Coordinates of C-alpha atoms in Angstrom, one line a residue:
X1 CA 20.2 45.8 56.3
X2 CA 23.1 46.9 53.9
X3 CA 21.9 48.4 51.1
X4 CA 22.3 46.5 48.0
X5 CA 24.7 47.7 45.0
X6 CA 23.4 49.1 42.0
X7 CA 25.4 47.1 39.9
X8 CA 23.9 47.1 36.7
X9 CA 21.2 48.3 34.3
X10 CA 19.0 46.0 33.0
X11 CA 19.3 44.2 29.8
X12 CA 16.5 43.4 27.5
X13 CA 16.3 40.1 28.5
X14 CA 16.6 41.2 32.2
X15 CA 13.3 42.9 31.3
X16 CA 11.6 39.7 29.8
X17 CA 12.6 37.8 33.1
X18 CA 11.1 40.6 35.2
X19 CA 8.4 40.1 33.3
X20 CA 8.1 36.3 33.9
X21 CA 8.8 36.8 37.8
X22 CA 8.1 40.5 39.0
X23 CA 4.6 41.7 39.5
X24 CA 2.7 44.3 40.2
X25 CA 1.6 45.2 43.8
X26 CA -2.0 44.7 42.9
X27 CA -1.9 41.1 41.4
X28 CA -2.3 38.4 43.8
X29 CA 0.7 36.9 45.5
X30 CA 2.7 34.6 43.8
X31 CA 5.1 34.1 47.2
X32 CA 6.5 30.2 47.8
X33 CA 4.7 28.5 49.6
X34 CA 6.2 26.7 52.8
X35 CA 8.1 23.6 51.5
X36 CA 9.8 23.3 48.1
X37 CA 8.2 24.0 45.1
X38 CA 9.1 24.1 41.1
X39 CA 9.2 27.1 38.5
X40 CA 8.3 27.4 35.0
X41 CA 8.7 30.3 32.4
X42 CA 8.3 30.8 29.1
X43 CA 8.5 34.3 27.7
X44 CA 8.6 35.9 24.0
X45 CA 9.6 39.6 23.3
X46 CA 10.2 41.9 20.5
X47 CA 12.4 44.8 20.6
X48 CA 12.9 47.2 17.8
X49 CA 16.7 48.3 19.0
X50 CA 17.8 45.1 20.8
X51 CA 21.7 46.8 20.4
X52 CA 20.4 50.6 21.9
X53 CA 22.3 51.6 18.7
X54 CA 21.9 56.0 17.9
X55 CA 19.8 57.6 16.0
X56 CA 21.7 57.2 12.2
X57 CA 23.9 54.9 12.9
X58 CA 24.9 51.9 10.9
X59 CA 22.8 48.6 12.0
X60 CA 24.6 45.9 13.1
X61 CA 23.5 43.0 10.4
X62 CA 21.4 45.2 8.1
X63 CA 18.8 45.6 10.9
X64 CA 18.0 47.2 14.8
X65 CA 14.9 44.7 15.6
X66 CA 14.8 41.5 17.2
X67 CA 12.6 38.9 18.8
X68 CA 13.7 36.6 21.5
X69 CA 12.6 34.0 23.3
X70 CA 13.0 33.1 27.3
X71 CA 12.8 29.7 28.6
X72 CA 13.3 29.1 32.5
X73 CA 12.8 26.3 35.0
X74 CA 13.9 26.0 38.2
X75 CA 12.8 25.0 41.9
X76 CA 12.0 27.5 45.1
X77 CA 12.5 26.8 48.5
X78 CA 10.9 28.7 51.9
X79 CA 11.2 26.9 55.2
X80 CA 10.5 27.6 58.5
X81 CA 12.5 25.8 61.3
X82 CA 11.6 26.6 64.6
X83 CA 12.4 30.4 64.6
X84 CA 14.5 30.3 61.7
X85 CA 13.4 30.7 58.1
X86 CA 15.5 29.5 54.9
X87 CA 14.5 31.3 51.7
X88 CA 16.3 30.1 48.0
X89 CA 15.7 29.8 44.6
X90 CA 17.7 28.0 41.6
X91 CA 16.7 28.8 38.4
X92 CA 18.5 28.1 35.2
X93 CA 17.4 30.1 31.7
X94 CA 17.9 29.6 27.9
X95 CA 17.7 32.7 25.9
X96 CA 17.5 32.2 22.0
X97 CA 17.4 35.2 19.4
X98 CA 16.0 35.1 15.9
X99 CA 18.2 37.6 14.3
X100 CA 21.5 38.3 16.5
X101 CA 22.2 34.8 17.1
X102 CA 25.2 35.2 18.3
X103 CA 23.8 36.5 21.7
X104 CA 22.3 33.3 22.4
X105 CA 23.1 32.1 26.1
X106 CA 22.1 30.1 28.9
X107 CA 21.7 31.8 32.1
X108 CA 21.1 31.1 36.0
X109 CA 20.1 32.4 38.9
X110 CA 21.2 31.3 42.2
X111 CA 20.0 32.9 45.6
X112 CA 19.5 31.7 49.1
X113 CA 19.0 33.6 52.3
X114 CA 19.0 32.6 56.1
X115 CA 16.9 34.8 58.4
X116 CA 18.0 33.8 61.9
X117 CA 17.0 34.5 65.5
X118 CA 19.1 33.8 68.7
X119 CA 16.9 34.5 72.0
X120 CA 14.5 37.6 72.0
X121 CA 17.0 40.0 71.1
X122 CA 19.1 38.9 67.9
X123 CA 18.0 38.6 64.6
X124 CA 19.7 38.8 61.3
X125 CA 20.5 37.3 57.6
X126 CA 23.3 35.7 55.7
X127 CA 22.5 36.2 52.0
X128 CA 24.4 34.8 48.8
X129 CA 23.9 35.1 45.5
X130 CA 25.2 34.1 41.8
X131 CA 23.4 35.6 39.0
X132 CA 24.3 35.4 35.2
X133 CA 23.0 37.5 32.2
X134 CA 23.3 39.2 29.8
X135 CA 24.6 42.9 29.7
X136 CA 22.7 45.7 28.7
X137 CA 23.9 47.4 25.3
X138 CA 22.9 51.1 26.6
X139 CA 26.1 52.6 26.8
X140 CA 28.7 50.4 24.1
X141 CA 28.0 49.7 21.0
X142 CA 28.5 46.2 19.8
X143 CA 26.5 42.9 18.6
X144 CA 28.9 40.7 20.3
X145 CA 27.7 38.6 23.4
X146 CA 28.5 40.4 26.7
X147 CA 27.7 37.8 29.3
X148 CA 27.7 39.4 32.8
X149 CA 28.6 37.4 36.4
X150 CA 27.5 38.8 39.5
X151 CA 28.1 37.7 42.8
X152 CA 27.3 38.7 46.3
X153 CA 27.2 37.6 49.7
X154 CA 25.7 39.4 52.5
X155 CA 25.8 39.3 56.5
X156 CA 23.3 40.9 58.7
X157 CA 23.2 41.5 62.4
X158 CA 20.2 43.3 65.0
X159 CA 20.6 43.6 68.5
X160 CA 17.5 44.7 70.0
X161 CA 18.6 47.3 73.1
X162 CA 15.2 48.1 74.4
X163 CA 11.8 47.6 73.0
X164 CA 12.1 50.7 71.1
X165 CA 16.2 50.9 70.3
X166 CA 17.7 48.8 68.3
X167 CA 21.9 48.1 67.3
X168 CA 22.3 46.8 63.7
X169 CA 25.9 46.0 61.8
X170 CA 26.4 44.7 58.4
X171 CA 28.7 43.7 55.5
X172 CA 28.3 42.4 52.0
X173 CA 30.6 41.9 49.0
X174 CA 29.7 42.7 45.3
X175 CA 31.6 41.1 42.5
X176 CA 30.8 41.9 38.9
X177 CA 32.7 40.3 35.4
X178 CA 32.3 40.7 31.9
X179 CA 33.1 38.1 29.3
X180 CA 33.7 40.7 26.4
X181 CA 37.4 42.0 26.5
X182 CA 36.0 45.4 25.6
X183 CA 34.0 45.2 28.9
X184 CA 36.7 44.3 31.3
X185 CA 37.4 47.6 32.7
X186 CA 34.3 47.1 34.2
X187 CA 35.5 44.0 36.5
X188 CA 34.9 45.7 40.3
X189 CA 34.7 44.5 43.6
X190 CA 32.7 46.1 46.2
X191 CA 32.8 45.7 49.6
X192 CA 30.6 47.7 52.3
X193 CA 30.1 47.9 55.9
X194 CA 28.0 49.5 57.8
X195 CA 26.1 49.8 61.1
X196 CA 23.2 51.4 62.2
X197 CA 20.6 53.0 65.4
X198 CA 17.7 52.4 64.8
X199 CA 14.1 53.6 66.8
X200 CA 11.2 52.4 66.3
X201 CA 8.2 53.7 68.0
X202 CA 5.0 52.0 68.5
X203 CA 3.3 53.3 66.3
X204 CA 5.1 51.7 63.5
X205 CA 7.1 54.1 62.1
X206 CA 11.2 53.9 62.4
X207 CA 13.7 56.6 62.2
X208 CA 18.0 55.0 62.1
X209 CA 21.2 56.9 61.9
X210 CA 22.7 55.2 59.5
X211 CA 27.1 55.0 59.0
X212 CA 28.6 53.2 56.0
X213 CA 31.7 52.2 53.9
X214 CA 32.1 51.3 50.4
X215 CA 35.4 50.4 49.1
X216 CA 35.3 49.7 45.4
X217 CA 38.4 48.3 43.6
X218 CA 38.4 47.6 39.6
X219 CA 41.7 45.3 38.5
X220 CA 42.0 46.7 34.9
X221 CA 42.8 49.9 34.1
X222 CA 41.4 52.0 31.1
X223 CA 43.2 52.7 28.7
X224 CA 41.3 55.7 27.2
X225 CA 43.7 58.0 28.6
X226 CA 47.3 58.4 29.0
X227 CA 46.8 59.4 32.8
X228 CA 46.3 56.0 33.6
X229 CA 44.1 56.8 36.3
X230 CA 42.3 54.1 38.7
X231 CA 38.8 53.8 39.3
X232 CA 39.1 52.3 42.5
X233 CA 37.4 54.5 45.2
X234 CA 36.0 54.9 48.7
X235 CA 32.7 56.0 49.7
X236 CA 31.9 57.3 52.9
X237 CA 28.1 58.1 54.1
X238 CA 26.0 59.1 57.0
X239 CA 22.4 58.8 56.6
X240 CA 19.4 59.2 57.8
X241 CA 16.8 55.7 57.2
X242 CA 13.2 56.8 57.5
X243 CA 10.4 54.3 57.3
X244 CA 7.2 57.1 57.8
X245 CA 3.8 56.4 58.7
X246 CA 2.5 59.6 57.7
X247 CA -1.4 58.1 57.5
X248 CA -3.5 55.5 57.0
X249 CA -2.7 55.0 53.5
X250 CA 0.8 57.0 53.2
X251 CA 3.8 55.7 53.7
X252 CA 7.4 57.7 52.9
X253 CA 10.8 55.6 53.0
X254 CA 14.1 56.8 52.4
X255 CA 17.7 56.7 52.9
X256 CA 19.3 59.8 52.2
X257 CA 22.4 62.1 53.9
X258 CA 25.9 63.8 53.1
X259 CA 28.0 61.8 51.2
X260 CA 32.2 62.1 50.5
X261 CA 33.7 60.3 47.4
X262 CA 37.2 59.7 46.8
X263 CA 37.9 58.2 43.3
X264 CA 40.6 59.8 41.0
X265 CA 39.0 58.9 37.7
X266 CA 35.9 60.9 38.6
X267 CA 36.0 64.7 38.3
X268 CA 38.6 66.3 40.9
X269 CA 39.0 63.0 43.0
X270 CA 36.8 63.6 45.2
X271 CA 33.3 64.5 45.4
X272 CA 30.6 65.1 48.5
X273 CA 27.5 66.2 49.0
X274 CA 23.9 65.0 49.9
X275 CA 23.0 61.7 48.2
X276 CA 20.3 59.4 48.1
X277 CA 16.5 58.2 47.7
X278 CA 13.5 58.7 49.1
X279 CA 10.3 56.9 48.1
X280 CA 6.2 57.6 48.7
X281 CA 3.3 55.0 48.4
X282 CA -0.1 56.6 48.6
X283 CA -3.1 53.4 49.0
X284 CA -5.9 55.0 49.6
X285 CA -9.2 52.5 50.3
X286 CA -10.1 50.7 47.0
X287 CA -8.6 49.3 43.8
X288 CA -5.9 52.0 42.8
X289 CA -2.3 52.6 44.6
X290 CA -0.1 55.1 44.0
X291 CA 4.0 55.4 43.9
X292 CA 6.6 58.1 43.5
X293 CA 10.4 58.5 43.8
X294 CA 13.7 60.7 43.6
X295 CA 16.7 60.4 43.6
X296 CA 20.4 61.3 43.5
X297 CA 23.1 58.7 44.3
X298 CA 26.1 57.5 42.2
X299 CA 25.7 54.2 40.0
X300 CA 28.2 52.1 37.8
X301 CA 27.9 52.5 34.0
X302 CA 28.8 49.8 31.8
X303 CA 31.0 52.1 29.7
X304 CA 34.7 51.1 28.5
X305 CA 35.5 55.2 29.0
X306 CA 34.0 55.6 32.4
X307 CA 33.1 53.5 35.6
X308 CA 30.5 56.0 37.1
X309 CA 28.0 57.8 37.3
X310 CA 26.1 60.7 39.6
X311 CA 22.4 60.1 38.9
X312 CA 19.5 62.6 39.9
X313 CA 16.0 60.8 38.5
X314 CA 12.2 60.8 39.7
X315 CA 9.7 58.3 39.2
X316 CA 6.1 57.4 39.2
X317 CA 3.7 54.4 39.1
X318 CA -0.2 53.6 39.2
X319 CA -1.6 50.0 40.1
X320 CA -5.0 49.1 39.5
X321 CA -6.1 46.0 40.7
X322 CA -9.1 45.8 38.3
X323 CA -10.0 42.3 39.6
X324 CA -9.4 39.4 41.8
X325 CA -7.3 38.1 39.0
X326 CA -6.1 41.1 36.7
X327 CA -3.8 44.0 38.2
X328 CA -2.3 46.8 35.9
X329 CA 0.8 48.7 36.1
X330 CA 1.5 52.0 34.9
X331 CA 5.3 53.8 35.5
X332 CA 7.2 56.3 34.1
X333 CA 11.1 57.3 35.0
X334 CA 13.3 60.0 34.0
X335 CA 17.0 60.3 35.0
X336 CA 19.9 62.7 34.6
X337 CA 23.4 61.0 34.5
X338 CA 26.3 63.3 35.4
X339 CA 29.9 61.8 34.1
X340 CA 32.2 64.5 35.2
X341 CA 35.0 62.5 33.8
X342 CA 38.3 62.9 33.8
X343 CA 40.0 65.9 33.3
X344 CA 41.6 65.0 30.2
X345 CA 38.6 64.3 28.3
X346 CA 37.7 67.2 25.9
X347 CA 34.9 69.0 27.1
X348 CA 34.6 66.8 30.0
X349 CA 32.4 69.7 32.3
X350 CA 29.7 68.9 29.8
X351 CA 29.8 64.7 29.8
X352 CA 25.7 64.2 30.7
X353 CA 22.5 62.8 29.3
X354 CA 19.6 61.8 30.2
X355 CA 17.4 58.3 30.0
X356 CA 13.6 58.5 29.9
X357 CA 11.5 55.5 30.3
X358 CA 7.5 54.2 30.3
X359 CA 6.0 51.1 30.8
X360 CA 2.9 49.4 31.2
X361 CA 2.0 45.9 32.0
X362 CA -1.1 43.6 33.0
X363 CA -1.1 40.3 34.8
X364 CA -3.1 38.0 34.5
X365 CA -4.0 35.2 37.3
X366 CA -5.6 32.6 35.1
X367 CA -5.4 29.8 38.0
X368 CA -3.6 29.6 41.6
X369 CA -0.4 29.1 40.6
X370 CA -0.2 29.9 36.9
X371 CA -0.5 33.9 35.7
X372 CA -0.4 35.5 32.3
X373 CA 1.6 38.4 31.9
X374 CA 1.9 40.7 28.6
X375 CA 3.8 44.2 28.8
X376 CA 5.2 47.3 26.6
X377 CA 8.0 49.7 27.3
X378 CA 10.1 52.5 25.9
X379 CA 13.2 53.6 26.4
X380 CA 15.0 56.5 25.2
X381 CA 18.8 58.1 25.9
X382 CA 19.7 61.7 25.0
X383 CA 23.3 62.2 23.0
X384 CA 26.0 63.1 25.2
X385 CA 29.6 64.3 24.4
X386 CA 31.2 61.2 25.7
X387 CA 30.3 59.7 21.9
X388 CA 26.9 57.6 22.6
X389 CA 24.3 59.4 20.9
X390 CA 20.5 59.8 20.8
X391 CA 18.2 56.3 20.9
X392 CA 14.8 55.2 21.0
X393 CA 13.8 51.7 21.8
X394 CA 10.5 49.8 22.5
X395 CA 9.9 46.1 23.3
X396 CA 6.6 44.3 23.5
X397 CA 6.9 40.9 26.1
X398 CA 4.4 37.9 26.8
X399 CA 4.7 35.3 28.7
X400 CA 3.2 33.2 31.4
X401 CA 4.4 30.9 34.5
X402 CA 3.7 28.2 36.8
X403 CA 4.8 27.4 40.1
X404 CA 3.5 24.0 41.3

């Protein structure tokens, strides 16, 4: 399937709701069952630099902290008709801050896919989605609400050759807008399209050559230069998709090749070179499973000075599923952002930092239906010469859920 956008960071309150709805491998499924079913959230957090403000700087109101609170309902659908599954989910959120106020919002989160079959040997999706949030603060500094719209729809489509070969071609469209004039720049339109061979052996493992486009287009220009350059571009990769069974308890997935970038606000207009991410999972007989990641792809940067990004990171996790009912999550990530702005900039060869973060989390299944989840995490951002400087931040989150 296409591979989704990274189209944003997440926000603090992104992290509270992946607290209320994102759990660790170990804890016990909290999957819809078949039919419709409702959704309930309620989650607290404190954060003691809600506004990722730098080291020194003035504090927005006389303070950095903040608590805020999470409320969420919504309903859940998964049906199976015939050889066709529908898979959606409505949920609508109210965020309220004690001290920043003015960030208060209600959000929603709208998703729905269709996994069809035709005969024995087509199969695909058609995926939509409308999400809305709030931004994250990690690379502008501001106390005003930045309330962020994201859209995408998604086609899918598998034509199985030969029990072993398979013919795959795909599209999807990515929309992103700001509501903060400051964050307008930012507006961009994705579109991708891609197709892909893929084997798959009977032993399970599955090996594709993998061909994609990515054209992205941004309406509003910057104007933080008198070049006036756009940061429209077009992305061209050839891949390789590896889904490894390398034993019992080791699997290795990634998606990884040479990549060419044309985009005139980034460095010399165009960039190549290899690009992407591979991932391990070690679950060895018992309680404890292991994870680890890297690496190196571009991403979008909510920045008014600059659209993008080249990333090289790594990342690691631990799950312990301590009990039928309690699972624990340990991760850590550190990543290396490469701006390579435009030429203009002063000192534009040495535009980088680097963002380190830890968490830790334990759910709780208190009942079928109905878990407990309570979490901490830290982030921290290094000082780079594009004028966002050194932070620290960490956030404490409860909160619990039902789905009835």
């Amino acid at each position: 399937m296409p591979a989704p956008s990274a189209l944003h960071r997440l926000s603090p309150v992104a992290l509270c709701a992946g607290v209320l709805w994102c759990f660790p491998a170990g804890a016990a499924s909290t999957a819809p069952a078949e039919g419709i079913q409702l959704l309930a959230g309620i989650g607290w957090a404190h954060d003691d630099n809600l506004l990722r403000q730098a080291d020194g700087a003035p504090a927005f109101g006389g303070g950095r902290s903040d608590s805020y609170r999470t409320f969420e309902a919504g309903v859940a659908l998964d049906q199976h008709i015939s050889r066709q599954r529908i898979a959606a989910t409505a949920k609508v959120s109210k965020n309220a801050f004690d001290r920043f106020r003015q960030l208060d919002y209600t959000g929603h989160d709208l998703q729905a896919t269709w996994f069809w079959h035709v005969g024995t040997q087509f199969d695909g999706r058609v995926e939509a989605l409308d999400i809305r949030t709030l931004a994250p603060y990690t690379d502008f500094n501001s106390d005003q609400r930045n309330l962020r719209q994201q859209r995408r729809q998604a086609f899918d489509a598998g034509w199985q050759l030969h029990p072993s070969w398979k013919l795959r071609a795909g599209a999807e469209r990515d929309k992103a807008s700001y509501d903060l004039a400051i964050q307008r720049f930012n507006n961009r339109t994705e579109k991708a399209f891609e197709t892909e061979l893929l084997y798959q052996p009977r032993r399970g493992s599955a090996l594709g050559l993998v061909a994609r486009r990515v054209k992205g287009s941004y309406p509003y220009r910057r104007p933080a230069t008198a070049t006036m350059l756009t940061d429209d571009f077009t992305q061209d990769e050839l891949k390789l998709r590896v889904n490894w069974l390398a034993t019992g308890s080791t699997t290795v997935r990634g998606l990884a090749g040479y990549v060419r970038r044309e985009q005139p606000s980034y460095g010399e207009g165009v960039t190549s070179g290899v690009n992407g991410r591979i991932n391990a999972f070690y679950t060895p007989r018992g309680e404890v499973s292991y994870q680890a990641g890297v690496w190196r792809e571009f991403a979008p940067i909510e920045s008014p000075l600059v659209s993008y990004t080249l990333n090289k990171g790594v990342s690691i996790g631990v799950n312990w599923a301590a009990s039928a009912r309690l699972a624990l999550e340990a991760s850590a990530t550190y990543e290396r952002r490469n701006y390579t702005a435009r030429g203009d900039f002063t000192g534009a060869d040495a535009l980088r930092d680097a963002i380190r973060s830890a968490s830790m989390r334990a759910v709780w299944q208190a009942r079928p239906g109905v878990k407990v989840v309570a979490a901490v995490v830290h982030q921290a951002r290094t000082a780079s010469r594009l004028g966002t400087g050194k932070f620290d931040a960490n956030v404490v989150q409860v909160s619990a859920n039902v789905l009835f």
